[in-house]
PDB file of C-alpha atoms in Angstrom:
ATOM      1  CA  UNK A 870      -7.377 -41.406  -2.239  1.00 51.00           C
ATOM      2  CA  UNK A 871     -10.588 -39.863  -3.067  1.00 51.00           C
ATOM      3  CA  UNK A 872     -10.999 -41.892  -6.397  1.00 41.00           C
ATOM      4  CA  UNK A 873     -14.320 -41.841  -8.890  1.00 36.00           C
ATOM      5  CA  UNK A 874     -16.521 -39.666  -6.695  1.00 40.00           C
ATOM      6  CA  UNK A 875     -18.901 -38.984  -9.182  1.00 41.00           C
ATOM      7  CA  UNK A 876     -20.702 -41.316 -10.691  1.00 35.00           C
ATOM      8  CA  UNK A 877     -21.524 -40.709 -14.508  1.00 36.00           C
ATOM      9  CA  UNK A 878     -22.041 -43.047 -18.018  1.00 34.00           C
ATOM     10  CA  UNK A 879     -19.748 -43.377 -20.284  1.00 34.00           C
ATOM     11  CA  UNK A 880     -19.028 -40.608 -22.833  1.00 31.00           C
ATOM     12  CA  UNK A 881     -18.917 -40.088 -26.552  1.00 33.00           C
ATOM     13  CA  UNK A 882     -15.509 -39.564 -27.899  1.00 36.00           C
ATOM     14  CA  UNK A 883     -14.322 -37.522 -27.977  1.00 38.00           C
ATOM     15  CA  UNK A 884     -15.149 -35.630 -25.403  1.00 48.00           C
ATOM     16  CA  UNK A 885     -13.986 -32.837 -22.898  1.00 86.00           C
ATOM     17  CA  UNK A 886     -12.089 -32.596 -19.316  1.00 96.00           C
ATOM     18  CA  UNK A 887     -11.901 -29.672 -17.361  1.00 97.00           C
ATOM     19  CA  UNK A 888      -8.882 -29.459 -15.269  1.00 98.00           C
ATOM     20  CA  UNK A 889      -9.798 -27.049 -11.820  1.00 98.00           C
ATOM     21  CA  UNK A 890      -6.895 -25.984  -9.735  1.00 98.00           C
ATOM     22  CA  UNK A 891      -8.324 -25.615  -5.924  1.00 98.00           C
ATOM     23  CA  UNK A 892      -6.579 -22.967  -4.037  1.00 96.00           C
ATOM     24  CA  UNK A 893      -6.928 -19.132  -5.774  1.00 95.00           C
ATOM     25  CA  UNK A 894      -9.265 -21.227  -8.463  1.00 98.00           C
ATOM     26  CA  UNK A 895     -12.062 -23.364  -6.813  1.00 99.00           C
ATOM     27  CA  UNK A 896     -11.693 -21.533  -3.488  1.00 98.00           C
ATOM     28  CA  UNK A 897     -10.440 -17.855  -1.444  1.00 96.00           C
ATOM     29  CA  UNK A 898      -7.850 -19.610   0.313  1.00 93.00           C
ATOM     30  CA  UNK A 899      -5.738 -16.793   0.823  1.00 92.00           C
ATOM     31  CA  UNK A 900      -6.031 -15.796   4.150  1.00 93.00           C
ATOM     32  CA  UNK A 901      -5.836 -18.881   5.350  1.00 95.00           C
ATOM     33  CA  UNK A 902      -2.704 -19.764   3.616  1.00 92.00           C
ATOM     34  CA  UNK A 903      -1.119 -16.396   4.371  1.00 93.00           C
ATOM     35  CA  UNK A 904      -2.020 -17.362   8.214  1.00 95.00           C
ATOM     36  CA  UNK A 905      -0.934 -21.101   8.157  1.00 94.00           C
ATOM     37  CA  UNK A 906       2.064 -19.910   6.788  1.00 93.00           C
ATOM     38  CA  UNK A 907       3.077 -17.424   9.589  1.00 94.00           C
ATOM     39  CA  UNK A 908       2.062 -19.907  12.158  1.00 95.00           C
ATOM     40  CA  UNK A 909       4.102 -22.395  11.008  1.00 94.00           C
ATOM     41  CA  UNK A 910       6.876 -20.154  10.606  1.00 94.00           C
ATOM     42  CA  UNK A 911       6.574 -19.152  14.225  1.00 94.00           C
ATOM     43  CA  UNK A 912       6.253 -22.322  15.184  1.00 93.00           C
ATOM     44  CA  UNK A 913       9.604 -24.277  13.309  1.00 95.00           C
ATOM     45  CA  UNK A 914      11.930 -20.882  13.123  1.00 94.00           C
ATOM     46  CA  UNK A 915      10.722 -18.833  15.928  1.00 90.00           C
ATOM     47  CA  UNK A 916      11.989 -14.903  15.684  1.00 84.00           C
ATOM     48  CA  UNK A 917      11.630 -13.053  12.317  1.00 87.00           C
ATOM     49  CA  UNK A 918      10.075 -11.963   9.504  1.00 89.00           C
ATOM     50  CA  UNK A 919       7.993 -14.584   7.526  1.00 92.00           C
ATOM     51  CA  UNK A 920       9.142 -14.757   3.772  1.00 90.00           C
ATOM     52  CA  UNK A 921       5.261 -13.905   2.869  1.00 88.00           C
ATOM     53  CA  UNK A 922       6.395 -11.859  -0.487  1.00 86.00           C
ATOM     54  CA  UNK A 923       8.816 -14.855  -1.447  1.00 88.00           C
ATOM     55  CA  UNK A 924       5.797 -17.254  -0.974  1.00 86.00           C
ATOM     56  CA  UNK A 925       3.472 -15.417  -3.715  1.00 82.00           C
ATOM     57  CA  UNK A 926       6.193 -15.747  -6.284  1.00 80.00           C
ATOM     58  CA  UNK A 927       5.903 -20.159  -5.734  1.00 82.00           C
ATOM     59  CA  UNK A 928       2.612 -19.794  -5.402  1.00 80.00           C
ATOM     60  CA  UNK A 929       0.909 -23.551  -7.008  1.00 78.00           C
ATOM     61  CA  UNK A 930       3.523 -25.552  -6.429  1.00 84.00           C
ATOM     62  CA  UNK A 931       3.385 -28.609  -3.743  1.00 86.00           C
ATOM     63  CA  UNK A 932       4.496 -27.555   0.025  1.00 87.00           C
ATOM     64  CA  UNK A 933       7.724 -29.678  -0.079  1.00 89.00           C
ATOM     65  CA  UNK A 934       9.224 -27.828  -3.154  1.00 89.00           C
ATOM     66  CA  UNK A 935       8.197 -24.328  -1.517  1.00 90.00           C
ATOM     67  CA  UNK A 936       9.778 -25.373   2.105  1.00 91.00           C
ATOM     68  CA  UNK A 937      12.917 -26.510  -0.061  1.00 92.00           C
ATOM     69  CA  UNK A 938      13.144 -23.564  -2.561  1.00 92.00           C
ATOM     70  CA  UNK A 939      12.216 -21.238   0.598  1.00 92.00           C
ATOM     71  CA  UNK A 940      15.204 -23.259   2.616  1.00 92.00           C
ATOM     72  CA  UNK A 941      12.780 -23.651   5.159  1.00 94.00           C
ATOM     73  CA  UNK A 942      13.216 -26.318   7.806  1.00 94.00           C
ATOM     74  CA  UNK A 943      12.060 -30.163   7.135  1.00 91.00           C
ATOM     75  CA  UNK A 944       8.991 -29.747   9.971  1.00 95.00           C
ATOM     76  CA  UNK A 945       7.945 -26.441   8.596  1.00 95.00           C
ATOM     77  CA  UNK A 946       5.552 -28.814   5.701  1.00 94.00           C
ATOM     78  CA  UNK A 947       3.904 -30.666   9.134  1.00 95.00           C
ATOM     79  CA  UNK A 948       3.287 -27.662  11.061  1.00 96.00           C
ATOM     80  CA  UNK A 949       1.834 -25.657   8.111  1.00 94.00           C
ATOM     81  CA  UNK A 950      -0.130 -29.080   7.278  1.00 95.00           C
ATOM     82  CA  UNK A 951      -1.825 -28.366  10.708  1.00 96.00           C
ATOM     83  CA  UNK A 952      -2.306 -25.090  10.602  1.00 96.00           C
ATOM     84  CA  UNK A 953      -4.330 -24.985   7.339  1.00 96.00           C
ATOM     85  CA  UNK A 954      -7.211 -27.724   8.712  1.00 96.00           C
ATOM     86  CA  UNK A 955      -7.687 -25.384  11.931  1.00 96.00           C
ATOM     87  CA  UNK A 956      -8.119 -22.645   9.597  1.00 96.00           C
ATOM     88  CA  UNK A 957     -10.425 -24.435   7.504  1.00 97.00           C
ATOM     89  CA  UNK A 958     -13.184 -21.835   8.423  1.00 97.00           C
ATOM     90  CA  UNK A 959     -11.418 -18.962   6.291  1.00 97.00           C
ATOM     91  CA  UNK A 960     -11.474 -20.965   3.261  1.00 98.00           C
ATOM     92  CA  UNK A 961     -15.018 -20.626   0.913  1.00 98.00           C
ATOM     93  CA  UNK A 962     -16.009 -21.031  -2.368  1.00 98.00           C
ATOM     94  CA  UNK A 963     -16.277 -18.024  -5.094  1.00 98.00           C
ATOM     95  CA  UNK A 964     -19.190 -16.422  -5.993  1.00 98.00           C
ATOM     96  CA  UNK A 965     -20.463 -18.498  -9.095  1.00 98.00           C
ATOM     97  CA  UNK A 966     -18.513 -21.672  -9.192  1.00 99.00           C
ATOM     98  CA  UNK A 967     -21.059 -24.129  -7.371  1.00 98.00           C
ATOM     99  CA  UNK A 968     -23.498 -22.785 -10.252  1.00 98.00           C
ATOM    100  CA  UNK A 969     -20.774 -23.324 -12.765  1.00 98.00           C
ATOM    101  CA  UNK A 970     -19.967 -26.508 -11.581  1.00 98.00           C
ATOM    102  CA  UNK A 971     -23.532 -27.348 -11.856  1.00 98.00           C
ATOM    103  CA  UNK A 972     -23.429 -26.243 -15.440  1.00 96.00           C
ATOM    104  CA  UNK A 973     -20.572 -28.010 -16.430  1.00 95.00           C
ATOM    105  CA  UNK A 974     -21.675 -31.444 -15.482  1.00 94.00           C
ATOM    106  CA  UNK A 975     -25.254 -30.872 -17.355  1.00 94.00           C
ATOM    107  CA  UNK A 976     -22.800 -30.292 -20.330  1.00 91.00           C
ATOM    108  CA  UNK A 977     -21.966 -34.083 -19.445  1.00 90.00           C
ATOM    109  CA  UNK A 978     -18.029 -32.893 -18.672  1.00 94.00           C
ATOM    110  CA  UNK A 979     -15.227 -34.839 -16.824  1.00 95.00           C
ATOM    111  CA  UNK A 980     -13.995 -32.683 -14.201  1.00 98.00           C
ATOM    112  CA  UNK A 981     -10.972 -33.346 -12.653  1.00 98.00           C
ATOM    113  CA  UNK A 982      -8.887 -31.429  -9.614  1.00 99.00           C
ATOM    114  CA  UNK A 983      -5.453 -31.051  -9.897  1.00 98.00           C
ATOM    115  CA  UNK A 984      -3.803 -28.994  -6.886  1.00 96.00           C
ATOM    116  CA  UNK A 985      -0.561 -28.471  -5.289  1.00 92.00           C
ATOM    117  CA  UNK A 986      -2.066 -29.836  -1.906  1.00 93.00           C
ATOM    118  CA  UNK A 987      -1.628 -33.186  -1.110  1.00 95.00           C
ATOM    119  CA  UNK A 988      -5.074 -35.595  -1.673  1.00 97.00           C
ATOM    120  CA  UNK A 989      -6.109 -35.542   1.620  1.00 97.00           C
ATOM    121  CA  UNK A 990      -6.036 -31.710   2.297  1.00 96.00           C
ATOM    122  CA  UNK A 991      -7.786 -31.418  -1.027  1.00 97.00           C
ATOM    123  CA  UNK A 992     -10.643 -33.884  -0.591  1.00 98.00           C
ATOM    124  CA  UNK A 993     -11.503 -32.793   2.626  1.00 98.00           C
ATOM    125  CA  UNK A 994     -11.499 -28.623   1.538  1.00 98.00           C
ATOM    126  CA  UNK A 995     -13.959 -29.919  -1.590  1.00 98.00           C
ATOM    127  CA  UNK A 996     -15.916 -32.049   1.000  1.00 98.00           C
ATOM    128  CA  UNK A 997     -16.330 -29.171   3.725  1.00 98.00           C
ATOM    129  CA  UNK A 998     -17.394 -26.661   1.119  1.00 98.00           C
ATOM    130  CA  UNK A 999     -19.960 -29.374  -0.605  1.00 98.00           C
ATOM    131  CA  UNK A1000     -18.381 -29.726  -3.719  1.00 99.00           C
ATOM    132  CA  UNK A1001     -16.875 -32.539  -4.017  1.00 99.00           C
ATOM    133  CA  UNK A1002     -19.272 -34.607  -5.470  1.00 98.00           C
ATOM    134  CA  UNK A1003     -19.227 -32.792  -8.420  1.00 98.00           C
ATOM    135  CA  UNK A1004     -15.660 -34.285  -9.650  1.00 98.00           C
ATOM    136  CA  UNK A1005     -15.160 -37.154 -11.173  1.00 98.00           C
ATOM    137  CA  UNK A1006     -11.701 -37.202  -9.956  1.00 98.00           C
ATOM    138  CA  UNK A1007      -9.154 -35.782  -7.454  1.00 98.00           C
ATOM    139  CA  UNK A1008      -5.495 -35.227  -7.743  1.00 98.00           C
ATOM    140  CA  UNK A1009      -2.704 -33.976  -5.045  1.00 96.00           C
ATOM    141  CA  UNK A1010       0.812 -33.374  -5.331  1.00 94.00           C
ATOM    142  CA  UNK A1011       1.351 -36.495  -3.799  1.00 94.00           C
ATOM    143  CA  UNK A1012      -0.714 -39.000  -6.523  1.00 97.00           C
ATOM    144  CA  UNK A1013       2.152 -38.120  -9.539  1.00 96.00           C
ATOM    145  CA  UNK A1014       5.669 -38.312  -9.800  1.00 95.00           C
ATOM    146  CA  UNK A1015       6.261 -34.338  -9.696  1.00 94.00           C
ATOM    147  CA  UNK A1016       3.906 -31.656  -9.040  1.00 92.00           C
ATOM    148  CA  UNK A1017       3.117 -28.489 -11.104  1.00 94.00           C
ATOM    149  CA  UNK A1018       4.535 -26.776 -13.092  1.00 94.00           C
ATOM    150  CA  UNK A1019       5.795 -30.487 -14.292  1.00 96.00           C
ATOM    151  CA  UNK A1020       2.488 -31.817 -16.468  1.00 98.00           C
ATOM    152  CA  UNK A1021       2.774 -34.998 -14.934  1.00 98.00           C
ATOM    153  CA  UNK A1022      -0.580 -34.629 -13.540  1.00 98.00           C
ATOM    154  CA  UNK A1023      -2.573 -33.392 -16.955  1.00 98.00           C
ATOM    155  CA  UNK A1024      -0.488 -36.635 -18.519  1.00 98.00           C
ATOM    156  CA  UNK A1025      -1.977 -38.996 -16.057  1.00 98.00           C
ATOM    157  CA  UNK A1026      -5.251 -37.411 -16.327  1.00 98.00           C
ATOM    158  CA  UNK A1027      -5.205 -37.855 -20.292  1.00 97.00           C
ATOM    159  CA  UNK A1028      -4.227 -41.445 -19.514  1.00 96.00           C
ATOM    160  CA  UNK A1029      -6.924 -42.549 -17.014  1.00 96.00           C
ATOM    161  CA  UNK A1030      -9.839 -40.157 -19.445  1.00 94.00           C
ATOM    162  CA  UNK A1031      -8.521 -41.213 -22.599  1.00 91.00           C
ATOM    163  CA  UNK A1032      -8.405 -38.106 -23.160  1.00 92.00           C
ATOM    164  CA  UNK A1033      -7.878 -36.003 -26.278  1.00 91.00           C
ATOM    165  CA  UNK A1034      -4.876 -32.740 -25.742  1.00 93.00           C
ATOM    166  CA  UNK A1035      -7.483 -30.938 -27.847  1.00 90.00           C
ATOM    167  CA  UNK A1036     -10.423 -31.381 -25.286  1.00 92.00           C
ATOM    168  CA  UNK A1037      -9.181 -30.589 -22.760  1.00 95.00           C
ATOM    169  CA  UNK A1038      -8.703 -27.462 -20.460  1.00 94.00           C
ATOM    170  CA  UNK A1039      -6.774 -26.426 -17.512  1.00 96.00           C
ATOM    171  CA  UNK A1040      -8.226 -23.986 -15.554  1.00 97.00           C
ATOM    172  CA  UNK A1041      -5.754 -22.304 -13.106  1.00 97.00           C
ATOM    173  CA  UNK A1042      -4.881 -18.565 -11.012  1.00 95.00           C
ATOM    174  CA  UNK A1043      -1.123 -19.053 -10.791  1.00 93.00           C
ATOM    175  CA  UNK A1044       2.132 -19.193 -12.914  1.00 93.00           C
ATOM    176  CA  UNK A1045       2.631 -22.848 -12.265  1.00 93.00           C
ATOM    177  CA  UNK A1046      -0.864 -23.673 -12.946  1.00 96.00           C
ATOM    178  CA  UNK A1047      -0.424 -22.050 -16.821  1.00 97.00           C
ATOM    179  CA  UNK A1048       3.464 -23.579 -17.018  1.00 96.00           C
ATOM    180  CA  UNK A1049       2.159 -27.111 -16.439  1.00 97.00           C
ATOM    181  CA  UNK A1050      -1.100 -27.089 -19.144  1.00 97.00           C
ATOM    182  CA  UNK A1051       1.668 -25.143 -21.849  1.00 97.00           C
ATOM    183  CA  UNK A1052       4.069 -28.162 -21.134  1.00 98.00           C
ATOM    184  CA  UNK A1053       1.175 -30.455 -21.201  1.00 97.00           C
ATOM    185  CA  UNK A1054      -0.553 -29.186 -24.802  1.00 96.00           C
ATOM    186  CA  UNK A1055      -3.772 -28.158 -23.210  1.00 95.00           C
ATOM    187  CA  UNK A1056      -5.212 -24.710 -23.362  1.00 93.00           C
ATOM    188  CA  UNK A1057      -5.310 -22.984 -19.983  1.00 95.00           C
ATOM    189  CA  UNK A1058      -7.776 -20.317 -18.312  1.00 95.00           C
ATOM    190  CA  UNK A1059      -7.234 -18.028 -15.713  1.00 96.00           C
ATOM    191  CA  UNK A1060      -9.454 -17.487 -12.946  1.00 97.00           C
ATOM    192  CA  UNK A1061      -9.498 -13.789 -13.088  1.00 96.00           C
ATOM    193  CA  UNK A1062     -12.346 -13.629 -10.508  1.00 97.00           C
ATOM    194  CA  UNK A1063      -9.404 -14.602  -7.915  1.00 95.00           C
ATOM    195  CA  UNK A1064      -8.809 -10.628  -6.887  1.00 92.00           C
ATOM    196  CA  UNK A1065      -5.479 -11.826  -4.881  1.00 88.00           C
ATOM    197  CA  UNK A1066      -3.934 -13.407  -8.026  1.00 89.00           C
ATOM    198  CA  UNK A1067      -0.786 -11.790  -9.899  1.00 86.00           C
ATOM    199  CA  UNK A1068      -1.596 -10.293 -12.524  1.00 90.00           C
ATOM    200  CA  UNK A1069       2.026 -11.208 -13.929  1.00 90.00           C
ATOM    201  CA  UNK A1070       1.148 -14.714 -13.095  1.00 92.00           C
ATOM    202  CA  UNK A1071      -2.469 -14.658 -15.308  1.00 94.00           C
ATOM    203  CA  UNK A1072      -1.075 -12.931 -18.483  1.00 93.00           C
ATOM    204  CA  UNK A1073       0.811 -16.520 -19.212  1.00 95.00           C
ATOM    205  CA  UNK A1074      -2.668 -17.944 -19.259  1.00 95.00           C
ATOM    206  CA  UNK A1075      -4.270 -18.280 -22.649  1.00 93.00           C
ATOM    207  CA  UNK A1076      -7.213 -16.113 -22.179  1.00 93.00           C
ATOM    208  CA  UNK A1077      -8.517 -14.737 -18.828  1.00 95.00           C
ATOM    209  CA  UNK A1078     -12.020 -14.835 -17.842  1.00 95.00           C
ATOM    210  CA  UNK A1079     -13.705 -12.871 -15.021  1.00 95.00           C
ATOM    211  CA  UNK A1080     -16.487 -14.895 -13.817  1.00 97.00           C
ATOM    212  CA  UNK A1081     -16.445 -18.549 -13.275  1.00 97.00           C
ATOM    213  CA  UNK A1082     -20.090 -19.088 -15.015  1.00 96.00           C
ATOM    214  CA  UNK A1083     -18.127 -17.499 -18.336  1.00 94.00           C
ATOM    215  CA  UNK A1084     -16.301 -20.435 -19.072  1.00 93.00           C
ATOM    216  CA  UNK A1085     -19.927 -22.292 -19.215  1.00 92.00           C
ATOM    217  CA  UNK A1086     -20.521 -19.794 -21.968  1.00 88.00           C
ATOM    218  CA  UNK A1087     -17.683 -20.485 -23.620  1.00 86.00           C
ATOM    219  CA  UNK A1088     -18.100 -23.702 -24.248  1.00 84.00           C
ATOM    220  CA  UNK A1089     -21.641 -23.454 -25.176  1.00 80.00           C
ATOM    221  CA  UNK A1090     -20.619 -20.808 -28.031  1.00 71.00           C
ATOM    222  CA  UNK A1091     -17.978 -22.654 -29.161  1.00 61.00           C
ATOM    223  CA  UNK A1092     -18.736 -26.102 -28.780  1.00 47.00           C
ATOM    224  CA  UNK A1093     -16.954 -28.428 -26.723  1.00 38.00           C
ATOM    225  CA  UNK A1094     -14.145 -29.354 -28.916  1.00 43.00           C
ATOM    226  CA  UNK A1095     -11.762 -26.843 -29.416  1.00 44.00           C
ATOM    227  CA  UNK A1096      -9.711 -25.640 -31.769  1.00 42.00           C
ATOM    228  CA  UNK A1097      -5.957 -25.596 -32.136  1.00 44.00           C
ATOM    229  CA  UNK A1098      -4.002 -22.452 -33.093  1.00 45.00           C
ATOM    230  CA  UNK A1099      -1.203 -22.489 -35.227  1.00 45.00           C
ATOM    231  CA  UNK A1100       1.301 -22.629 -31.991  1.00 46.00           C
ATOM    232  CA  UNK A1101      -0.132 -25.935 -31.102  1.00 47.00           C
ATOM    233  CA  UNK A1102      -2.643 -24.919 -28.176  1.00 46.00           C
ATOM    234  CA  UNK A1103      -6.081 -25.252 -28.483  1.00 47.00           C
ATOM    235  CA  UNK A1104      -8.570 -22.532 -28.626  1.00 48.00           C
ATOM    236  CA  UNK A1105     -11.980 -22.153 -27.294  1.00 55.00           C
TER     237      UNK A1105
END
């Protein structure tokens, strides 16, 4: 596991996190999933149509729940496993997000991946795109009990932060991004500069933002800590 990649000093409490999905957030990964998907659908069921429509809907979640809930078969998570690192070329960074990574950590912010891949697949995506170093922590599917929408990953990231409900933010593209930070307490942004995400998926977010260097001016107006509203979620 990719563990305390960044190196920064301690922090003032309290103080805030910033929780990044990867895929549809970080990075386009959309072809490349779409294309994994078919080719390991070719590959472990042979003739048909791939269930690419059905996909969209579980969209966040970790690959063995989608295989499962797709009643796809047991090697289909292996073969799309492979497919995805030889189409690691299709995957980039969006426009903005290296400078508002940047910006964040001047802000002296804890950021924090938590995606539906496993570790591995995550780390190295982060690592071929250069941005890894910018997190002080990674998180797959596969470092907490149950994936998203379940919040046991914002939980164990509160835990291993010390980290206050109130400062911290999820920032997600997909249903079960919005459905974990909501079960969690945290408030949650969508990544509306992700042109392939549902726009019935980003409405559950709290508020949506179009450019990633927007949430950097969010924070500045506002302050770092935010502000609950009277349903219990915080507000920027």
């Amino acid at each position: 596991m990719c563990a305390s990649i960044a190196q920064s000093n301690a922090l003032p409490r309290p103080f805030a996190i910033i929780v990044f999905d990867l895929d549809g957030t970080l990075v386009h990964n959309d072809d490349a999933m779409i294309r994994a998907f078919v080719e390991a659908y070719q590959r472990t069921v042979g003739d048909g149509r791939p269930p690419v429509a059905r996909l969209r809907c579980h969209l966040g979640k970790p690959m063995p729940i989608i295989v499962r809930e797709l009643g796809l078969p047991a090697a289909f998570e292996s073969a799309y496993v492979a497919a995805t690192y030889e189409l690691a070329d299709l995957v980039y960074a969006y426009a903005g997000i290296r400078e508002t990574l940047e910006a964040l950590k001047r802000l002296s912010l804890r950021l924090v991946v938590a995606t539906g891949r496993d570790n591995a697949r995550a780390c190295f995506i982060l690592g071929r795109l250069g941005l890894l170093t910018f997190f002080d922590r990674v998180f797959g599917f596969d470092d907490v009990p149950s994936g998203k929408p379940a919040p046991d990953v914002v939980e164990r990231i509160l835990f291993e932060f010390e980290g206050d409900r109130q400062t911290t933010v999820m920032v997600g593209d997909s249903a079960a991004d919005f459905a974990c930070a909501r079960a969690a307490g945290i408030f949650a942004v969508g990544a509306g500069w992700n042109p392939c995400a549902l726009r019935t998926d980003l409405v559950k977010a709290d508020v949506v933002l179009q450019r990633p260097i927007e949430l950097v001016q969010k924070i500045r107006h506002r302050g770092v800590k935010a502000h609950r509203r009277g349903n219990g979620i915080p507000d920027l």
